[in-house]
GROMACS .gro file of C-alpha atoms in nm:
model
  379
    1UNK     CA    1  -4.321   2.064  -3.572
    2UNK     CA    2  -4.130   2.000  -3.892
    3UNK     CA    3  -3.779   2.145  -3.906
    4UNK     CA    4  -3.671   2.277  -4.245
    5UNK     CA    5  -3.312   2.192  -4.346
    6UNK     CA    6  -3.069   2.483  -4.362
    7UNK     CA    7  -2.926   2.559  -4.706
    8UNK     CA    8  -2.546   2.581  -4.704
    9UNK     CA    9  -2.283   2.697  -4.954
   10UNK     CA   10  -1.903   2.672  -4.943
   11UNK     CA   11  -1.643   2.935  -5.020
   12UNK     CA   12  -1.312   2.760  -5.079
   13UNK     CA   13  -1.304   2.411  -5.232
   14UNK     CA   14  -0.952   2.298  -5.143
   15UNK     CA   15  -0.844   1.974  -4.978
   16UNK     CA   16  -1.026   2.020  -4.647
   17UNK     CA   17  -1.356   2.069  -4.829
   18UNK     CA   18  -1.364   1.695  -4.906
   19UNK     CA   19  -1.387   1.619  -4.535
   20UNK     CA   20  -1.649   1.887  -4.475
   21UNK     CA   21  -1.863   1.787  -4.772
   22UNK     CA   22  -1.834   1.418  -4.693
   23UNK     CA   23  -1.981   1.485  -4.350
   24UNK     CA   24  -2.233   1.755  -4.433
   25UNK     CA   25  -2.380   1.573  -4.733
   26UNK     CA   26  -2.423   1.234  -4.568
   27UNK     CA   27  -2.443   1.267  -4.189
   28UNK     CA   28  -2.685   1.548  -4.109
   29UNK     CA   29  -3.045   1.588  -4.222
   30UNK     CA   30  -3.045   1.948  -4.095
   31UNK     CA   31  -2.802   2.051  -4.371
   32UNK     CA   32  -2.875   2.097  -4.740
   33UNK     CA   33  -2.546   2.179  -4.913
   34UNK     CA   34  -2.638   2.342  -5.242
   35UNK     CA   35  -2.328   2.506  -5.389
   36UNK     CA   36  -1.967   2.606  -5.373
   37UNK     CA   37  -1.720   2.864  -5.500
   38UNK     CA   38  -1.344   2.869  -5.544
   39UNK     CA   39  -1.112   3.099  -5.736
   40UNK     CA   40  -0.984   2.786  -5.909
   41UNK     CA   41  -1.267   2.654  -6.133
   42UNK     CA   42  -1.111   2.307  -6.146
   43UNK     CA   43  -1.149   2.269  -5.769
   44UNK     CA   44  -1.517   2.357  -5.788
   45UNK     CA   45  -1.568   2.118  -6.080
   46UNK     CA   46  -1.416   1.838  -5.874
   47UNK     CA   47  -1.662   1.899  -5.590
   48UNK     CA   48  -1.955   1.920  -5.832
   49UNK     CA   49  -1.863   1.577  -5.967
   50UNK     CA   50  -1.791   1.418  -5.628
   51UNK     CA   51  -2.071   1.562  -5.417
   52UNK     CA   52  -2.336   1.687  -5.659
   53UNK     CA   53  -2.326   2.050  -5.551
   54UNK     CA   54  -2.374   2.345  -5.784
   55UNK     CA   55  -2.082   2.559  -5.904
   56UNK     CA   56  -2.152   2.919  -5.801
   57UNK     CA   57  -1.978   3.254  -5.813
   58UNK     CA   58  -1.908   3.440  -5.490
   59UNK     CA   59  -2.158   3.705  -5.596
   60UNK     CA   60  -2.428   3.442  -5.655
   61UNK     CA   61  -2.377   3.309  -5.303
   62UNK     CA   62  -2.405   3.659  -5.158
   63UNK     CA   63  -2.723   3.730  -5.353
   64UNK     CA   64  -2.903   3.401  -5.288
   65UNK     CA   65  -3.141   3.465  -4.998
   66UNK     CA   66  -3.217   3.094  -4.961
   67UNK     CA   67  -2.858   3.024  -4.849
   68UNK     CA   68  -2.853   3.069  -4.471
   69UNK     CA   69  -2.502   2.945  -4.381
   70UNK     CA   70  -2.182   2.996  -4.576
   71UNK     CA   71  -1.888   2.777  -4.476
   72UNK     CA   72  -1.558   2.956  -4.530
   73UNK     CA   73  -1.273   2.716  -4.613
   74UNK     CA   74  -1.026   2.964  -4.761
   75UNK     CA   75  -0.668   3.002  -4.634
   76UNK     CA   76  -0.635   3.189  -4.300
   77UNK     CA   77  -0.491   3.501  -4.464
   78UNK     CA   78  -0.812   3.538  -4.665
   79UNK     CA   79  -1.058   3.483  -4.380
   80UNK     CA   80  -1.108   3.844  -4.275
   81UNK     CA   81  -1.202   3.978  -4.619
   82UNK     CA   82  -1.427   3.685  -4.708
   83UNK     CA   83  -1.610   3.667  -4.376
   84UNK     CA   84  -1.664   4.044  -4.361
   85UNK     CA   85  -1.828   4.045  -4.705
   86UNK     CA   86  -2.049   3.751  -4.609
   87UNK     CA   87  -2.161   3.909  -4.281
   88UNK     CA   88  -2.229   4.242  -4.448
   89UNK     CA   89  -2.448   4.056  -4.697
   90UNK     CA   90  -2.650   3.913  -4.408
   91UNK     CA   91  -2.509   3.560  -4.416
   92UNK     CA   92  -2.449   3.341  -4.113
   93UNK     CA   93  -2.091   3.215  -4.135
   94UNK     CA   94  -1.900   2.913  -4.013
   95UNK     CA   95  -1.526   2.934  -4.079
   96UNK     CA   96  -1.230   2.702  -4.070
   97UNK     CA   97  -0.977   2.794  -3.803
   98UNK     CA   98  -0.846   3.040  -3.723
   99UNK     CA   99  -1.118   3.305  -3.743
  100UNK     CA  100  -0.865   3.560  -3.872
  101UNK     CA  101  -0.488   3.605  -3.864
  102UNK     CA  102  -0.503   3.940  -3.683
  103UNK     CA  103  -0.683   3.968  -3.349
  104UNK     CA  104  -0.829   4.311  -3.424
  105UNK     CA  105  -0.984   4.176  -3.744
  106UNK     CA  106  -1.153   3.898  -3.546
  107UNK     CA  107  -1.285   4.156  -3.299
  108UNK     CA  108  -1.435   4.353  -3.587
  109UNK     CA  109  -1.608   4.044  -3.728
  110UNK     CA  110  -1.750   3.953  -3.388
  111UNK     CA  111  -1.883   4.308  -3.358
  112UNK     CA  112  -2.046   4.298  -3.703
  113UNK     CA  113  -2.209   3.960  -3.631
  114UNK     CA  114  -2.350   4.089  -3.302
  115UNK     CA  115  -2.481   4.409  -3.458
  116UNK     CA  116  -2.650   4.218  -3.740
  117UNK     CA  117  -2.773   3.939  -3.510
  118UNK     CA  118  -2.594   3.678  -3.721
  119UNK     CA  119  -2.434   3.349  -3.625
  120UNK     CA  120  -2.057   3.334  -3.660
  121UNK     CA  121  -1.907   2.995  -3.579
  122UNK     CA  122  -1.552   2.870  -3.610
  123UNK     CA  123  -1.348   2.553  -3.608
  124UNK     CA  124  -1.209   2.359  -3.445
  125UNK     CA  125  -1.525   2.166  -3.368
  126UNK     CA  126  -1.347   1.850  -3.252
  127UNK     CA  127  -1.433   1.946  -2.892
  128UNK     CA  128  -1.791   1.845  -2.980
  129UNK     CA  129  -1.674   1.489  -3.047
  130UNK     CA  130  -1.702   1.184  -2.824
  131UNK     CA  131  -1.352   1.205  -2.675
  132UNK     CA  132  -1.359   1.567  -2.556
  133UNK     CA  133  -1.721   1.537  -2.441
  134UNK     CA  134  -1.633   1.225  -2.242
  135UNK     CA  135  -1.338   1.411  -2.090
  136UNK     CA  136  -1.566   1.699  -1.994
  137UNK     CA  137  -1.805   1.452  -1.830
  138UNK     CA  138  -1.518   1.305  -1.626
  139UNK     CA  139  -1.421   1.650  -1.498
  140UNK     CA  140  -1.773   1.777  -1.431
  141UNK     CA  141  -1.872   1.455  -1.254
  142UNK     CA  142  -1.596   1.522  -1.001
  143UNK     CA  143  -1.424   1.194  -1.077
  144UNK     CA  144  -1.072   1.342  -1.071
  145UNK     CA  145  -1.154   1.609  -0.814
  146UNK     CA  146  -1.057   1.973  -0.860
  147UNK     CA  147  -0.843   2.022  -1.171
  148UNK     CA  148  -0.528   2.199  -1.053
  149UNK     CA  149  -0.313   2.185  -1.366
  150UNK     CA  150  -0.304   2.072  -1.726
  151UNK     CA  151  -0.038   2.005  -1.989
  152UNK     CA  152  -0.048   2.005  -2.369
  153UNK     CA  153   0.251   1.902  -2.582
  154UNK     CA  154   0.263   1.839  -2.955
  155UNK     CA  155   0.536   1.815  -3.214
  156UNK     CA  156   0.548   1.838  -3.591
  157UNK     CA  157   0.813   1.875  -3.860
  158UNK     CA  158   0.783   2.208  -4.040
  159UNK     CA  159   1.024   2.084  -4.308
  160UNK     CA  160   0.745   1.852  -4.418
  161UNK     CA  161   0.438   2.063  -4.348
  162UNK     CA  162   0.557   2.392  -4.494
  163UNK     CA  163   0.613   2.219  -4.828
  164UNK     CA  164   0.293   2.014  -4.826
  165UNK     CA  165   0.079   2.298  -4.689
  166UNK     CA  166   0.239   2.633  -4.778
  167UNK     CA  167   0.000   2.834  -4.557
  168UNK     CA  168   0.171   2.682  -4.249
  169UNK     CA  169   0.480   2.889  -4.335
  170UNK     CA  170   0.282   3.213  -4.350
  171UNK     CA  171   0.133   3.439  -4.081
  172UNK     CA  172  -0.158   3.266  -3.912
  173UNK     CA  173  -0.030   2.922  -4.005
  174UNK     CA  174   0.229   2.870  -3.732
  175UNK     CA  175   0.228   2.565  -3.507
  176UNK     CA  176   0.020   2.734  -3.237
  177UNK     CA  177  -0.242   2.882  -3.468
  178UNK     CA  178  -0.264   2.583  -3.703
  179UNK     CA  179  -0.252   2.291  -3.459
  180UNK     CA  180  -0.216   2.418  -3.104
  181UNK     CA  181  -0.559   2.575  -3.127
  182UNK     CA  182  -0.713   2.225  -3.111
  183UNK     CA  183  -0.562   2.174  -2.765
  184UNK     CA  184  -0.645   2.528  -2.655
  185UNK     CA  185  -1.008   2.489  -2.764
  186UNK     CA  186  -1.043   2.149  -2.596
  187UNK     CA  187  -0.909   2.293  -2.270
  188UNK     CA  188  -1.136   2.598  -2.291
  189UNK     CA  189  -1.441   2.378  -2.349
  190UNK     CA  190  -1.368   2.188  -2.026
  191UNK     CA  191  -1.200   2.444  -1.799
  192UNK     CA  192  -1.352   2.770  -1.920
  193UNK     CA  193  -1.184   3.105  -1.993
  194UNK     CA  194  -0.818   3.199  -1.943
  195UNK     CA  195  -0.740   3.521  -1.755
  196UNK     CA  196  -0.363   3.561  -1.804
  197UNK     CA  197  -0.077   3.407  -2.003
  198UNK     CA  198   0.298   3.420  -2.033
  199UNK     CA  199   0.489   3.276  -2.323
  200UNK     CA  200   0.789   3.225  -2.546
  201UNK     CA  201   0.781   3.188  -2.924
  202UNK     CA  202   1.060   3.125  -3.173
  203UNK     CA  203   1.100   3.127  -3.550
  204UNK     CA  204   1.383   2.877  -3.594
  205UNK     CA  205   1.573   2.851  -3.923
  206UNK     CA  206   1.344   3.075  -4.131
  207UNK     CA  207   1.551   3.026  -4.448
  208UNK     CA  208   1.459   2.689  -4.600
  209UNK     CA  209   1.512   2.499  -4.924
  210UNK     CA  210   1.252   2.292  -5.102
  211UNK     CA  211   1.343   1.929  -5.167
  212UNK     CA  212   1.035   1.832  -5.365
  213UNK     CA  213   1.123   1.707  -5.713
  214UNK     CA  214   0.923   1.969  -5.902
  215UNK     CA  215   1.106   2.264  -5.742
  216UNK     CA  216   1.415   2.107  -5.590
  217UNK     CA  217   1.654   2.346  -5.420
  218UNK     CA  218   1.434   2.653  -5.445
  219UNK     CA  219   1.455   2.872  -5.132
  220UNK     CA  220   1.150   2.966  -4.931
  221UNK     CA  221   1.089   3.160  -4.613
  222UNK     CA  222   0.918   3.063  -4.289
  223UNK     CA  223   0.719   3.373  -4.189
  224UNK     CA  224   0.562   3.260  -3.861
  225UNK     CA  225   0.651   3.103  -3.529
  226UNK     CA  226   0.742   2.736  -3.535
  227UNK     CA  227   0.783   2.699  -3.160
  228UNK     CA  228   0.540   2.823  -2.896
  229UNK     CA  229   0.544   2.767  -2.521
  230UNK     CA  230   0.302   2.923  -2.278
  231UNK     CA  231   0.166   2.919  -1.925
  232UNK     CA  232  -0.208   2.971  -1.895
  233UNK     CA  233  -0.388   3.087  -1.582
  234UNK     CA  234  -0.755   2.993  -1.607
  235UNK     CA  235  -1.027   3.191  -1.434
  236UNK     CA  236  -1.113   2.868  -1.248
  237UNK     CA  237  -0.769   2.864  -1.083
  238UNK     CA  238  -0.625   2.586  -1.299
  239UNK     CA  239  -0.273   2.647  -1.430
  240UNK     CA  240  -0.176   2.504  -1.767
  241UNK     CA  241   0.141   2.464  -1.969
  242UNK     CA  242   0.144   2.428  -2.348
  243UNK     CA  243   0.435   2.345  -2.579
  244UNK     CA  244   0.388   2.338  -2.955
  245UNK     CA  245   0.709   2.255  -3.146
  246UNK     CA  246   0.728   2.226  -3.526
  247UNK     CA  247   1.104   2.167  -3.522
  248UNK     CA  248   1.080   1.805  -3.416
  249UNK     CA  249   0.932   1.492  -3.571
  250UNK     CA  250   0.597   1.402  -3.724
  251UNK     CA  251   0.456   1.057  -3.654
  252UNK     CA  252   0.155   0.869  -3.790
  253UNK     CA  253  -0.053   0.854  -3.584
  254UNK     CA  254   0.044   1.169  -3.401
  255UNK     CA  255   0.105   1.136  -3.026
  256UNK     CA  256   0.022   1.467  -2.861
  257UNK     CA  257   0.000   1.493  -2.484
  258UNK     CA  258  -0.312   1.646  -2.330
  259UNK     CA  259  -0.339   1.572  -1.959
  260UNK     CA  260  -0.548   1.715  -1.677
  261UNK     CA  261  -0.427   1.673  -1.319
  262UNK     CA  262  -0.685   1.673  -1.040
  263UNK     CA  263  -0.686   1.635  -0.664
  264UNK     CA  264  -0.840   1.287  -0.697
  265UNK     CA  265  -0.694   1.164  -1.023
  266UNK     CA  266  -0.529   1.228  -1.359
  267UNK     CA  267  -0.702   1.221  -1.697
  268UNK     CA  268  -0.526   1.152  -2.026
  269UNK     CA  269  -0.719   1.293  -2.320
  270UNK     CA  270  -0.717   1.172  -2.680
  271UNK     CA  271  -0.565   1.367  -2.969
  272UNK     CA  272  -0.775   1.688  -2.979
  273UNK     CA  273  -0.729   1.705  -3.357
  274UNK     CA  274  -0.976   1.416  -3.381
  275UNK     CA  275  -1.332   1.357  -3.265
  276UNK     CA  276  -1.286   1.014  -3.110
  277UNK     CA  277  -1.016   0.830  -2.921
  278UNK     CA  278  -0.961   0.686  -2.576
  279UNK     CA  279  -0.990   0.891  -2.259
  280UNK     CA  280  -0.796   0.729  -1.974
  281UNK     CA  281  -0.804   0.796  -1.601
  282UNK     CA  282  -0.592   0.705  -1.299
  283UNK     CA  283  -0.777   0.760  -0.974
  284UNK     CA  284  -0.616   0.835  -0.640
  285UNK     CA  285  -0.486   0.511  -0.493
  286UNK     CA  286  -0.447   0.347  -0.833
  287UNK     CA  287  -0.138   0.293  -1.046
  288UNK     CA  288  -0.266   0.202  -1.391
  289UNK     CA  289  -0.498   0.402  -1.617
  290UNK     CA  290  -0.833   0.264  -1.726
  291UNK     CA  291  -1.026   0.365  -2.037
  292UNK     CA  292  -1.356   0.546  -1.993
  293UNK     CA  293  -1.658   0.409  -2.174
  294UNK     CA  294  -1.764   0.657  -2.440
  295UNK     CA  295  -2.137   0.719  -2.435
  296UNK     CA  296  -2.128   1.042  -2.634
  297UNK     CA  297  -2.188   1.082  -3.006
  298UNK     CA  298  -1.937   1.144  -3.285
  299UNK     CA  299  -1.653   0.894  -3.246
  300UNK     CA  300  -1.552   0.912  -3.613
  301UNK     CA  301  -1.419   1.205  -3.818
  302UNK     CA  302  -1.698   1.462  -3.842
  303UNK     CA  303  -1.544   1.778  -3.990
  304UNK     CA  304  -1.840   2.008  -4.025
  305UNK     CA  305  -2.010   1.893  -3.705
  306UNK     CA  306  -1.991   2.255  -3.589
  307UNK     CA  307  -2.187   2.361  -3.898
  308UNK     CA  308  -2.465   2.113  -3.823
  309UNK     CA  309  -2.477   2.213  -3.456
  310UNK     CA  310  -2.498   2.578  -3.562
  311UNK     CA  311  -2.782   2.496  -3.803
  312UNK     CA  312  -2.978   2.327  -3.525
  313UNK     CA  313  -2.906   2.625  -3.298
  314UNK     CA  314  -3.046   2.861  -3.562
  315UNK     CA  315  -3.364   2.658  -3.598
  316UNK     CA  316  -3.410   2.627  -3.220
  317UNK     CA  317  -3.321   2.988  -3.140
  318UNK     CA  318  -3.026   2.918  -2.913
  319UNK     CA  319  -2.655   3.004  -2.911
  320UNK     CA  320  -2.428   2.765  -3.099
  321UNK     CA  321  -2.155   2.578  -2.913
  322UNK     CA  322  -1.862   2.648  -3.150
  323UNK     CA  323  -1.946   3.016  -3.124
  324UNK     CA  324  -1.766   3.339  -3.205
  325UNK     CA  325  -1.692   3.432  -2.843
  326UNK     CA  326  -1.511   3.107  -2.766
  327UNK     CA  327  -1.327   3.113  -3.100
  328UNK     CA  328  -1.217   3.472  -3.040
  329UNK     CA  329  -1.098   3.388  -2.688
  330UNK     CA  330  -0.891   3.094  -2.819
  331UNK     CA  331  -0.735   3.323  -3.080
  332UNK     CA  332  -0.661   3.584  -2.814
  333UNK     CA  333  -0.487   3.323  -2.596
  334UNK     CA  334  -0.248   3.248  -2.883
  335UNK     CA  335  -0.189   3.615  -2.962
  336UNK     CA  336  -0.123   3.699  -2.597
  337UNK     CA  337   0.138   3.422  -2.579
  338UNK     CA  338   0.312   3.582  -2.878
  339UNK     CA  339   0.278   3.926  -2.720
  340UNK     CA  340   0.423   3.800  -2.392
  341UNK     CA  341   0.721   3.660  -2.579
  342UNK     CA  342   0.777   3.994  -2.752
  343UNK     CA  343   0.745   4.205  -2.436
  344UNK     CA  344   0.871   3.972  -2.165
  345UNK     CA  345   0.559   4.056  -1.962
  346UNK     CA  346   0.259   3.846  -1.862
  347UNK     CA  347  -0.048   3.938  -2.066
  348UNK     CA  348  -0.403   3.963  -1.931
  349UNK     CA  349  -0.684   3.858  -2.162
  350UNK     CA  350  -0.948   4.115  -2.247
  351UNK     CA  351  -1.212   3.869  -2.365
  352UNK     CA  352  -1.408   3.593  -2.199
  353UNK     CA  353  -1.687   3.356  -2.300
  354UNK     CA  354  -1.972   3.155  -2.157
  355UNK     CA  355  -1.923   2.778  -2.137
  356UNK     CA  356  -2.200   2.616  -2.335
  357UNK     CA  357  -2.389   2.304  -2.224
  358UNK     CA  358  -2.221   1.974  -2.313
  359UNK     CA  359  -2.359   1.741  -2.579
  360UNK     CA  360  -2.609   1.513  -2.399
  361UNK     CA  361  -2.486   1.164  -2.317
  362UNK     CA  362  -2.640   0.853  -2.465
  363UNK     CA  363  -2.674   0.951  -2.830
  364UNK     CA  364  -2.400   0.723  -2.957
  365UNK     CA  365  -2.400   0.619  -3.320
  366UNK     CA  366  -2.314   0.265  -3.208
  367UNK     CA  367  -2.682   0.165  -3.206
  368UNK     CA  368  -2.940   0.029  -3.447
  369UNK     CA  369  -3.052   0.382  -3.528
  370UNK     CA  370  -2.829   0.590  -3.753
  371UNK     CA  371  -3.013   0.912  -3.666
  372UNK     CA  372  -2.919   0.887  -3.297
  373UNK     CA  373  -2.608   1.103  -3.320
  374UNK     CA  374  -2.781   1.398  -3.482
  375UNK     CA  375  -3.040   1.387  -3.203
  376UNK     CA  376  -2.759   1.476  -2.963
  377UNK     CA  377  -2.695   1.817  -3.122
  378UNK     CA  378  -3.067   1.884  -3.165
  379UNK     CA  379  -3.078   1.946  -2.788
   0.00000   0.00000   0.00000
């Protein structure tokens, strides 16, 4: 049986589109990226020249029946309006995180996609990479026993990021929603749904001044949380603590903490913002961690892997792994932490999701055959 590639178009051709296009155009035979749209014509022109795609209007994308997936790479505040129009036009959609800024808007999009029998996928897709899949294998093999608790800590400097990436100072771009969601999604992919959260959020020093040369001294406002702490109670019984702080320092490389504690060992995960990285384990009776051999695919940066996996899912008639239910649940976890901070009361989650099968082991790209990795998501 010959599988026809899935035609893809982009909406939003900003900086992150380079990473997506670089992957989608060169790594996956299942994808045929044909066009892109951005409100800024210069951004589209740049992608036409770099990647050989066609410049299209938004209306042309909506009207083109041959385009089966539209990848939404607009800013978070624009996600709801763009995705709703795409779904209503009958398009399958994969969106950059987060699905929407407001939880009720995400619920509406999930409902529309279900009613129209459309795929709606969402980043982050890093949990499909070698590091997180190796970590899931460690847990599901029983190597570290029953996972009783987990911890996620990350720091950034909002003085830097809010100037370099203005959306991180606006609603939906706070430290939890912009970066913490990578940790949340990685934990969900391994441990399953969360049933209840408590949390504290802060918006420290909202009045800022810009120190970039082109607009030195101009004031700007932080409009979202830049500190988030939460306790997560998973349906499995695991208890987790998360701390996302944008009032600290930013290092290169970043050094987030993502650790799972089990009855027979402790596992130290790699940076969930990336696809690869070392997964280390200390087993009961030992004192020093050892690195796990990675036998899963996607050790390099593969932004857009979730798009390719969704395309294979469409062709094979199955549910995609970076699906709307899991993305919605991750978004709800973050919103319930904020709600708990505002009310001083633990918040129960209303949503859940089904854990999808892991990526099969053994399809590493470190072989003679470059097509091996894509074979992993074709199953």
